[in-house]
PDB file of C-alpha atoms in Angstrom:
ATOM      1  CA  UNK T   1     -24.291 -38.984 -37.031  1.00 75.00           C
ATOM      2  CA  UNK T   2     -20.896 -37.878 -35.681  1.00 90.00           C
ATOM      3  CA  UNK T   3     -20.158 -34.172 -35.341  1.00 94.00           C
ATOM      4  CA  UNK T   4     -16.696 -33.051 -36.480  1.00 96.00           C
ATOM      5  CA  UNK T   5     -15.127 -29.717 -35.552  1.00 97.00           C
ATOM      6  CA  UNK T   6     -12.667 -28.543 -38.225  1.00 97.00           C
ATOM      7  CA  UNK T   7     -10.253 -25.846 -37.018  1.00 97.00           C
ATOM      8  CA  UNK T   8      -8.552 -24.650 -40.206  1.00 96.00           C
ATOM      9  CA  UNK T   9      -7.747 -21.136 -41.464  1.00 94.00           C
ATOM     10  CA  UNK T  10      -7.285 -22.060 -45.142  1.00 94.00           C
ATOM     11  CA  UNK T  11     -10.735 -21.734 -46.694  1.00 94.00           C
ATOM     12  CA  UNK T  12      -9.999 -24.027 -49.645  1.00 94.00           C
ATOM     13  CA  UNK T  13      -8.905 -26.860 -47.380  1.00 95.00           C
ATOM     14  CA  UNK T  14     -11.850 -26.202 -45.090  1.00 95.00           C
ATOM     15  CA  UNK T  15     -14.263 -26.543 -48.022  1.00 95.00           C
ATOM     16  CA  UNK T  16     -12.507 -29.674 -49.346  1.00 95.00           C
ATOM     17  CA  UNK T  17     -12.649 -31.417 -45.979  1.00 96.00           C
ATOM     18  CA  UNK T  18     -16.247 -30.394 -45.294  1.00 95.00           C
ATOM     19  CA  UNK T  19     -17.565 -31.562 -48.672  1.00 95.00           C
ATOM     20  CA  UNK T  20     -15.884 -34.956 -48.403  1.00 94.00           C
ATOM     21  CA  UNK T  21     -16.838 -35.574 -44.794  1.00 95.00           C
ATOM     22  CA  UNK T  22     -20.453 -34.610 -45.394  1.00 94.00           C
ATOM     23  CA  UNK T  23     -20.518 -37.142 -48.250  1.00 93.00           C
ATOM     24  CA  UNK T  24     -19.528 -39.731 -45.655  1.00 91.00           C
ATOM     25  CA  UNK T  25     -22.399 -38.709 -43.401  1.00 91.00           C
ATOM     26  CA  UNK T  26     -20.569 -36.508 -40.904  1.00 93.00           C
ATOM     27  CA  UNK T  27     -21.808 -33.152 -39.637  1.00 94.00           C
ATOM     28  CA  UNK T  28     -19.039 -30.541 -39.902  1.00 96.00           C
ATOM     29  CA  UNK T  29     -18.697 -27.278 -37.987  1.00 96.00           C
ATOM     30  CA  UNK T  30     -15.892 -24.883 -38.871  1.00 97.00           C
ATOM     31  CA  UNK T  31     -13.568 -22.546 -37.020  1.00 96.00           C
ATOM     32  CA  UNK T  32     -11.058 -20.235 -38.715  1.00 96.00           C
ATOM     33  CA  UNK T  33      -8.754 -19.657 -35.742  1.00 96.00           C
ATOM     34  CA  UNK T  34      -7.715 -21.272 -32.488  1.00 95.00           C
ATOM     35  CA  UNK T  35      -9.814 -19.023 -30.285  1.00 96.00           C
ATOM     36  CA  UNK T  36     -12.989 -19.810 -32.197  1.00 96.00           C
ATOM     37  CA  UNK T  37     -12.052 -23.487 -32.216  1.00 96.00           C
ATOM     38  CA  UNK T  38     -11.867 -23.577 -28.419  1.00 97.00           C
ATOM     39  CA  UNK T  39     -15.180 -21.754 -28.114  1.00 96.00           C
ATOM     40  CA  UNK T  40     -16.962 -24.175 -30.460  1.00 97.00           C
ATOM     41  CA  UNK T  41     -15.362 -27.205 -28.782  1.00 96.00           C
ATOM     42  CA  UNK T  42     -16.741 -26.100 -25.403  1.00 94.00           C
ATOM     43  CA  UNK T  43     -20.142 -25.117 -26.764  1.00 95.00           C
ATOM     44  CA  UNK T  44     -20.895 -27.883 -29.276  1.00 94.00           C
ATOM     45  CA  UNK T  45     -18.998 -30.852 -27.753  1.00 93.00           C
ATOM     46  CA  UNK T  46     -17.956 -32.406 -31.095  1.00 95.00           C
ATOM     47  CA  UNK T  47     -17.230 -36.110 -31.378  1.00 94.00           C
ATOM     48  CA  UNK T  48     -13.827 -35.372 -32.934  1.00 96.00           C
ATOM     49  CA  UNK T  49     -11.658 -32.362 -33.754  1.00 97.00           C
ATOM     50  CA  UNK T  50      -9.505 -31.878 -36.868  1.00 97.00           C
ATOM     51  CA  UNK T  51      -6.888 -29.274 -36.039  1.00 97.00           C
ATOM     52  CA  UNK T  52      -4.343 -27.270 -38.013  1.00 95.00           C
ATOM     53  CA  UNK T  53      -1.286 -26.196 -36.023  1.00 94.00           C
ATOM     54  CA  UNK T  54      -0.519 -22.865 -37.720  1.00 92.00           C
ATOM     55  CA  UNK T  55      -3.607 -20.939 -36.688  1.00 94.00           C
ATOM     56  CA  UNK T  56      -4.287 -17.235 -36.052  1.00 93.00           C
ATOM     57  CA  UNK T  57      -4.789 -15.931 -32.486  1.00 92.00           C
ATOM     58  CA  UNK T  58      -4.019 -19.219 -30.717  1.00 95.00           C
ATOM     59  CA  UNK T  59      -1.846 -21.823 -32.414  1.00 94.00           C
ATOM     60  CA  UNK T  60      -2.744 -25.491 -32.573  1.00 94.00           C
ATOM     61  CA  UNK T  61      -0.302 -26.558 -29.871  1.00 95.00           C
ATOM     62  CA  UNK T  62      -1.926 -24.216 -27.353  1.00 96.00           C
ATOM     63  CA  UNK T  63      -5.375 -25.340 -28.483  1.00 96.00           C
ATOM     64  CA  UNK T  64      -4.431 -28.945 -27.680  1.00 95.00           C
ATOM     65  CA  UNK T  65      -3.053 -27.939 -24.271  1.00 95.00           C
ATOM     66  CA  UNK T  66      -6.254 -26.081 -23.409  1.00 95.00           C
ATOM     67  CA  UNK T  67      -8.558 -28.850 -24.635  1.00 95.00           C
ATOM     68  CA  UNK T  68      -6.701 -31.489 -22.659  1.00 92.00           C
ATOM     69  CA  UNK T  69      -6.663 -29.344 -19.511  1.00 91.00           C
ATOM     70  CA  UNK T  70     -10.446 -28.889 -19.418  1.00 90.00           C
ATOM     71  CA  UNK T  71     -12.697 -31.657 -18.130  1.00 86.00           C
ATOM     72  CA  UNK T  72     -15.472 -31.173 -20.698  1.00 89.00           C
ATOM     73  CA  UNK T  73     -13.102 -31.394 -23.690  1.00 92.00           C
ATOM     74  CA  UNK T  74     -10.204 -33.536 -22.473  1.00 89.00           C
ATOM     75  CA  UNK T  75     -11.495 -36.788 -23.971  1.00 88.00           C
ATOM     76  CA  UNK T  76     -12.415 -35.481 -27.454  1.00 93.00           C
ATOM     77  CA  UNK T  77     -10.185 -37.193 -30.081  1.00 93.00           C
ATOM     78  CA  UNK T  78      -7.921 -34.782 -31.980  1.00 95.00           C
ATOM     79  CA  UNK T  79      -6.437 -35.365 -35.434  1.00 95.00           C
ATOM     80  CA  UNK T  80      -3.775 -32.845 -36.434  1.00 95.00           C
ATOM     81  CA  UNK T  81      -3.946 -31.827 -40.100  1.00 94.00           C
ATOM     82  CA  UNK T  82      -0.831 -29.792 -40.773  1.00 90.00           C
ATOM     83  CA  UNK T  83       1.217 -28.484 -43.709  1.00 87.00           C
ATOM     84  CA  UNK T  84       4.492 -29.435 -42.026  1.00 80.00           C
ATOM     85  CA  UNK T  85       5.838 -32.975 -42.123  1.00 78.00           C
ATOM     86  CA  UNK T  86       8.390 -32.044 -39.474  1.00 82.00           C
ATOM     87  CA  UNK T  87       9.016 -34.905 -37.069  1.00 86.00           C
ATOM     88  CA  UNK T  88       9.239 -32.586 -34.054  1.00 89.00           C
ATOM     89  CA  UNK T  89       5.809 -31.098 -34.835  1.00 89.00           C
ATOM     90  CA  UNK T  90       4.398 -34.629 -34.840  1.00 88.00           C
ATOM     91  CA  UNK T  91       6.132 -35.582 -31.616  1.00 89.00           C
ATOM     92  CA  UNK T  92       5.122 -32.414 -29.766  1.00 91.00           C
ATOM     93  CA  UNK T  93       1.528 -32.582 -31.014  1.00 91.00           C
ATOM     94  CA  UNK T  94       1.108 -36.220 -30.009  1.00 91.00           C
ATOM     95  CA  UNK T  95       2.825 -35.741 -26.645  1.00 90.00           C
ATOM     96  CA  UNK T  96       0.524 -32.801 -25.870  1.00 91.00           C
ATOM     97  CA  UNK T  97      -2.452 -35.114 -26.337  1.00 90.00           C
ATOM     98  CA  UNK T  98      -3.388 -35.307 -30.027  1.00 92.00           C
ATOM     99  CA  UNK T  99      -4.452 -38.771 -31.178  1.00 90.00           C
ATOM    100  CA  UNK T 100      -3.249 -38.730 -34.787  1.00 91.00           C
ATOM    101  CA  UNK T 101      -1.287 -36.625 -37.303  1.00 92.00           C
ATOM    102  CA  UNK T 102      -1.844 -36.251 -41.030  1.00 91.00           C
ATOM    103  CA  UNK T 103       0.338 -34.073 -43.258  1.00 90.00           C
ATOM    104  CA  UNK T 104      -0.855 -31.867 -46.114  1.00 90.00           C
ATOM    105  CA  UNK T 105      -1.328 -32.580 -48.951  1.00 89.00           C
ATOM    106  CA  UNK T 106      -3.579 -35.406 -47.825  1.00 90.00           C
ATOM    107  CA  UNK T 107      -6.101 -37.869 -49.171  1.00 92.00           C
ATOM    108  CA  UNK T 108      -9.688 -37.014 -48.086  1.00 92.00           C
ATOM    109  CA  UNK T 109     -10.427 -40.747 -48.079  1.00 92.00           C
ATOM    110  CA  UNK T 110      -7.526 -41.395 -45.706  1.00 93.00           C
ATOM    111  CA  UNK T 111      -8.679 -38.588 -43.424  1.00 94.00           C
ATOM    112  CA  UNK T 112     -12.187 -40.043 -43.349  1.00 93.00           C
ATOM    113  CA  UNK T 113     -10.794 -43.521 -42.610  1.00 92.00           C
ATOM    114  CA  UNK T 114      -8.708 -42.170 -39.730  1.00 91.00           C
ATOM    115  CA  UNK T 115     -11.726 -40.350 -38.300  1.00 94.00           C
ATOM    116  CA  UNK T 116     -13.796 -43.538 -38.409  1.00 92.00           C
ATOM    117  CA  UNK T 117     -10.979 -45.494 -36.755  1.00 89.00           C
ATOM    118  CA  UNK T 118     -10.727 -42.957 -33.913  1.00 88.00           C
ATOM    119  CA  UNK T 119     -14.488 -42.935 -33.390  1.00 90.00           C
ATOM    120  CA  UNK T 120     -14.530 -46.759 -33.252  1.00 87.00           C
ATOM    121  CA  UNK T 121     -11.793 -46.612 -30.639  1.00 83.00           C
ATOM    122  CA  UNK T 122     -13.839 -44.180 -28.551  1.00 81.00           C
ATOM    123  CA  UNK T 123     -16.863 -46.476 -28.827  1.00 78.00           C
ATOM    124  CA  UNK T 124     -14.856 -49.497 -27.723  1.00 74.00           C
ATOM    125  CA  UNK T 125     -13.548 -47.575 -24.713  1.00 70.00           C
ATOM    126  CA  UNK T 126     -17.078 -46.426 -23.881  1.00 67.00           C
ATOM    127  CA  UNK T 127     -18.432 -49.967 -24.102  1.00 62.00           C
ATOM    128  CA  UNK T 128     -15.623 -51.257 -21.897  1.00 58.00           C
ATOM    129  CA  UNK T 129     -16.058 -48.419 -19.442  1.00 58.00           C
ATOM    130  CA  UNK T 130     -19.777 -49.045 -19.071  1.00 56.00           C
ATOM    131  CA  UNK T 131     -19.397 -52.816 -18.614  1.00 70.00           C
ATOM    132  CA  UNK T 132     -18.477 -54.081 -15.135  1.00 79.00           C
ATOM    133  CA  UNK T 133     -15.387 -56.238 -14.746  1.00 82.00           C
ATOM    134  CA  UNK T 134     -16.343 -59.740 -13.677  1.00 81.00           C
ATOM    135  CA  UNK T 135     -14.081 -62.489 -12.447  1.00 76.00           C
ATOM    136  CA  UNK T 136     -15.283 -65.403 -10.375  1.00 76.00           C
ATOM    137  CA  UNK T 137     -17.453 -63.945  -7.626  1.00 82.00           C
ATOM    138  CA  UNK T 138     -15.893 -60.513  -8.073  1.00 87.00           C
ATOM    139  CA  UNK T 139     -17.731 -57.718  -9.897  1.00 90.00           C
ATOM    140  CA  UNK T 140     -16.162 -54.279 -10.341  1.00 90.00           C
ATOM    141  CA  UNK T 141     -18.001 -51.194 -11.578  1.00 88.00           C
ATOM    142  CA  UNK T 142     -15.448 -48.636 -12.747  1.00 80.00           C
ATOM    143  CA  UNK T 143     -18.140 -45.997 -13.182  1.00 77.00           C
ATOM    144  CA  UNK T 144     -19.467 -46.078  -9.623  1.00 81.00           C
ATOM    145  CA  UNK T 145     -16.251 -47.201  -7.888  1.00 84.00           C
ATOM    146  CA  UNK T 146     -18.044 -50.171  -6.327  1.00 89.00           C
ATOM    147  CA  UNK T 147     -16.969 -53.779  -5.868  1.00 92.00           C
ATOM    148  CA  UNK T 148     -18.985 -56.813  -4.830  1.00 92.00           C
ATOM    149  CA  UNK T 149     -17.602 -60.197  -3.843  1.00 91.00           C
ATOM    150  CA  UNK T 150     -20.062 -63.110  -3.819  1.00 86.00           C
ATOM    151  CA  UNK T 151     -22.774 -60.425  -4.230  1.00 86.00           C
ATOM    152  CA  UNK T 152     -21.691 -58.705  -1.018  1.00 90.00           C
ATOM    153  CA  UNK T 153     -20.337 -55.129  -1.111  1.00 92.00           C
ATOM    154  CA  UNK T 154     -16.584 -54.878  -0.668  1.00 90.00           C
ATOM    155  CA  UNK T 155     -15.460 -51.741   1.126  1.00 91.00           C
ATOM    156  CA  UNK T 156     -12.295 -50.500  -0.634  1.00 91.00           C
ATOM    157  CA  UNK T 157     -10.448 -47.214  -0.454  1.00 91.00           C
ATOM    158  CA  UNK T 158      -9.948 -45.339  -3.733  1.00 88.00           C
ATOM    159  CA  UNK T 159      -6.336 -46.495  -4.041  1.00 90.00           C
ATOM    160  CA  UNK T 160      -7.248 -50.089  -3.217  1.00 92.00           C
ATOM    161  CA  UNK T 161      -9.946 -49.920  -5.889  1.00 92.00           C
ATOM    162  CA  UNK T 162      -7.536 -48.554  -8.502  1.00 91.00           C
ATOM    163  CA  UNK T 163      -4.971 -51.219  -7.661  1.00 93.00           C
ATOM    164  CA  UNK T 164      -7.608 -53.948  -7.953  1.00 93.00           C
ATOM    165  CA  UNK T 165      -8.782 -52.708 -11.365  1.00 91.00           C
ATOM    166  CA  UNK T 166      -5.195 -52.615 -12.627  1.00 91.00           C
ATOM    167  CA  UNK T 167      -4.490 -56.145 -11.392  1.00 91.00           C
ATOM    168  CA  UNK T 168      -7.747 -57.725 -12.615  1.00 88.00           C
ATOM    169  CA  UNK T 169      -7.407 -56.237 -16.090  1.00 85.00           C
ATOM    170  CA  UNK T 170      -3.772 -57.397 -16.327  1.00 85.00           C
ATOM    171  CA  UNK T 171      -3.636 -60.891 -14.769  1.00 81.00           C
ATOM    172  CA  UNK T 172      -0.228 -62.593 -14.543  1.00 83.00           C
ATOM    173  CA  UNK T 173       1.582 -59.357 -15.402  1.00 87.00           C
ATOM    174  CA  UNK T 174       4.310 -58.540 -12.904  1.00 89.00           C
ATOM    175  CA  UNK T 175       4.243 -54.903 -11.791  1.00 90.00           C
ATOM    176  CA  UNK T 176       7.215 -53.310 -10.097  1.00 91.00           C
ATOM    177  CA  UNK T 177       6.594 -51.303  -6.957  1.00 88.00           C
ATOM    178  CA  UNK T 178       7.892 -48.200  -8.730  1.00 88.00           C
ATOM    179  CA  UNK T 179       5.426 -48.647 -11.599  1.00 88.00           C
ATOM    180  CA  UNK T 180       2.477 -49.165  -9.248  1.00 90.00           C
ATOM    181  CA  UNK T 181       3.338 -46.050  -7.242  1.00 88.00           C
ATOM    182  CA  UNK T 182       3.655 -43.961 -10.416  1.00 85.00           C
ATOM    183  CA  UNK T 183       0.481 -45.396 -11.959  1.00 85.00           C
ATOM    184  CA  UNK T 184      -1.763 -45.120  -8.895  1.00 85.00           C
ATOM    185  CA  UNK T 185      -0.327 -42.149  -7.031  1.00 81.00           C
ATOM    186  CA  UNK T 186       1.125 -40.178  -9.961  1.00 73.00           C
ATOM    187  CA  UNK T 187       4.517 -38.984 -11.132  1.00 55.00           C
ATOM    188  CA  UNK T 188       4.801 -36.243  -8.532  1.00 47.00           C
ATOM    189  CA  UNK T 189       3.845 -38.447  -5.615  1.00 50.00           C
ATOM    190  CA  UNK T 190       6.171 -38.760  -2.655  1.00 56.00           C
ATOM    191  CA  UNK T 191       4.561 -42.087  -1.759  1.00 59.00           C
ATOM    192  CA  UNK T 192       7.074 -44.726  -0.718  1.00 69.00           C
ATOM    193  CA  UNK T 193       7.069 -48.475  -1.175  1.00 79.00           C
ATOM    194  CA  UNK T 194       5.981 -48.980   2.438  1.00 83.00           C
ATOM    195  CA  UNK T 195       2.652 -47.232   1.782  1.00 84.00           C
ATOM    196  CA  UNK T 196       2.124 -49.383  -1.315  1.00 88.00           C
ATOM    197  CA  UNK T 197       2.863 -52.575   0.621  1.00 90.00           C
ATOM    198  CA  UNK T 198       0.328 -51.561   3.278  1.00 91.00           C
ATOM    199  CA  UNK T 199      -2.351 -51.014   0.623  1.00 92.00           C
ATOM    200  CA  UNK T 200      -1.553 -54.384  -0.947  1.00 92.00           C
ATOM    201  CA  UNK T 201      -1.775 -56.061   2.467  1.00 93.00           C
ATOM    202  CA  UNK T 202      -5.198 -54.525   3.132  1.00 93.00           C
ATOM    203  CA  UNK T 203      -6.404 -55.503  -0.348  1.00 93.00           C
ATOM    204  CA  UNK T 204      -5.211 -59.097   0.147  1.00 92.00           C
ATOM    205  CA  UNK T 205      -7.102 -59.278   3.410  1.00 92.00           C
ATOM    206  CA  UNK T 206     -10.307 -58.061   1.798  1.00 93.00           C
ATOM    207  CA  UNK T 207      -9.927 -60.593  -1.040  1.00 90.00           C
ATOM    208  CA  UNK T 208      -8.939 -63.523   1.191  1.00 87.00           C
ATOM    209  CA  UNK T 209     -12.051 -65.538   0.314  1.00 86.00           C
ATOM    210  CA  UNK T 210     -10.676 -65.744  -3.255  1.00 82.00           C
ATOM    211  CA  UNK T 211      -7.461 -67.337  -2.043  1.00 80.00           C
ATOM    212  CA  UNK T 212      -3.914 -65.996  -2.486  1.00 81.00           C
ATOM    213  CA  UNK T 213      -4.555 -64.106  -5.720  1.00 85.00           C
ATOM    214  CA  UNK T 214      -2.081 -61.292  -5.078  1.00 89.00           C
ATOM    215  CA  UNK T 215       1.408 -62.766  -5.255  1.00 89.00           C
ATOM    216  CA  UNK T 216       4.636 -61.039  -4.269  1.00 89.00           C
ATOM    217  CA  UNK T 217       7.512 -61.296  -6.734  1.00 88.00           C
ATOM    218  CA  UNK T 218      10.623 -61.047  -4.617  1.00 86.00           C
ATOM    219  CA  UNK T 219      12.753 -58.020  -5.367  1.00 85.00           C
ATOM    220  CA  UNK T 220      10.296 -56.762  -8.013  1.00 88.00           C
ATOM    221  CA  UNK T 221       6.705 -56.180  -6.955  1.00 90.00           C
ATOM    222  CA  UNK T 222       3.345 -57.886  -7.336  1.00 92.00           C
ATOM    223  CA  UNK T 223       1.252 -59.897  -9.754  1.00 91.00           C
ATOM    224  CA  UNK T 224      -2.401 -60.941  -9.818  1.00 88.00           C
ATOM    225  CA  UNK T 225      -2.817 -64.668 -10.411  1.00 79.00           C
ATOM    226  CA  UNK T 226      -6.184 -66.083 -11.397  1.00 57.00           C
ATOM    227  CA  UNK T 227      -6.903 -69.041  -9.143  1.00 51.00           C
ATOM    228  CA  UNK T 228     -10.611 -69.495  -9.825  1.00 45.00           C
TER     229      UNK T 228
END
C-alpha cells in the first residue's frame, strides 16, 4: 500500500483528496504548511508527495528545492497541485524537480490516475536499476559499480564505468564529445576533450576482446556498435 504525503493548507481540499485516495487504497498523511511537509517527508519517507505551491512558512517552490537537495528525499516523486494555471509556475515547478503539475479545480480520479502512473514509473526504474545490464559476455551491475567480461572481473575507473553504461544502454547512438563531457563530468567541469579521448582509449583497450565496439565518428564523437 503506497503512502502519500499531502502538503496542502486548504482543509477542504485536504479532506477531498484524502477521502478519494483512501478509497483507492492509498495511505495519506497530511501537512498544513511547507515546514511540516519537509519534516514528514524526512521522517515518514512517503512513496509520493502531493504539494501545493502557496503554503504558509515555506512555499512549495522552496519545499521542492529542499527535497531535491537532500539524499533521503531527492528521489520521491512530487505532483504539484496548485490553484494557479500560470505557465511560469508550471515551468519553474517542473524545472526545480517536480514530476507533474495539476491545476485546481481538479478531478480526484485524474489525480489518482497520475499518482498511479508516477508510482509505476518508479517501479520500472527500480526494476531496471536492480537488474544487471547484459550484452554478449559483458555483465554490468549499476548498483555495485562492477563489470565482468566472460565472467572475469573488469577493472574500470568510475568514469570509464559511467561511459560504458551510457554506451551499452544507447547502442548505435552517436554522442558528441561535448555531450559526453557534460553527461559524465557535469556542467561545471573543466574537463577537456583530450581527457575524454584518453578515457575512451583506456576503455577500448579493456574491451578489446569484444572487438572494435567503440567507434569514432570523425568530427563528432563516439558511438557504441554491437558486434556480437
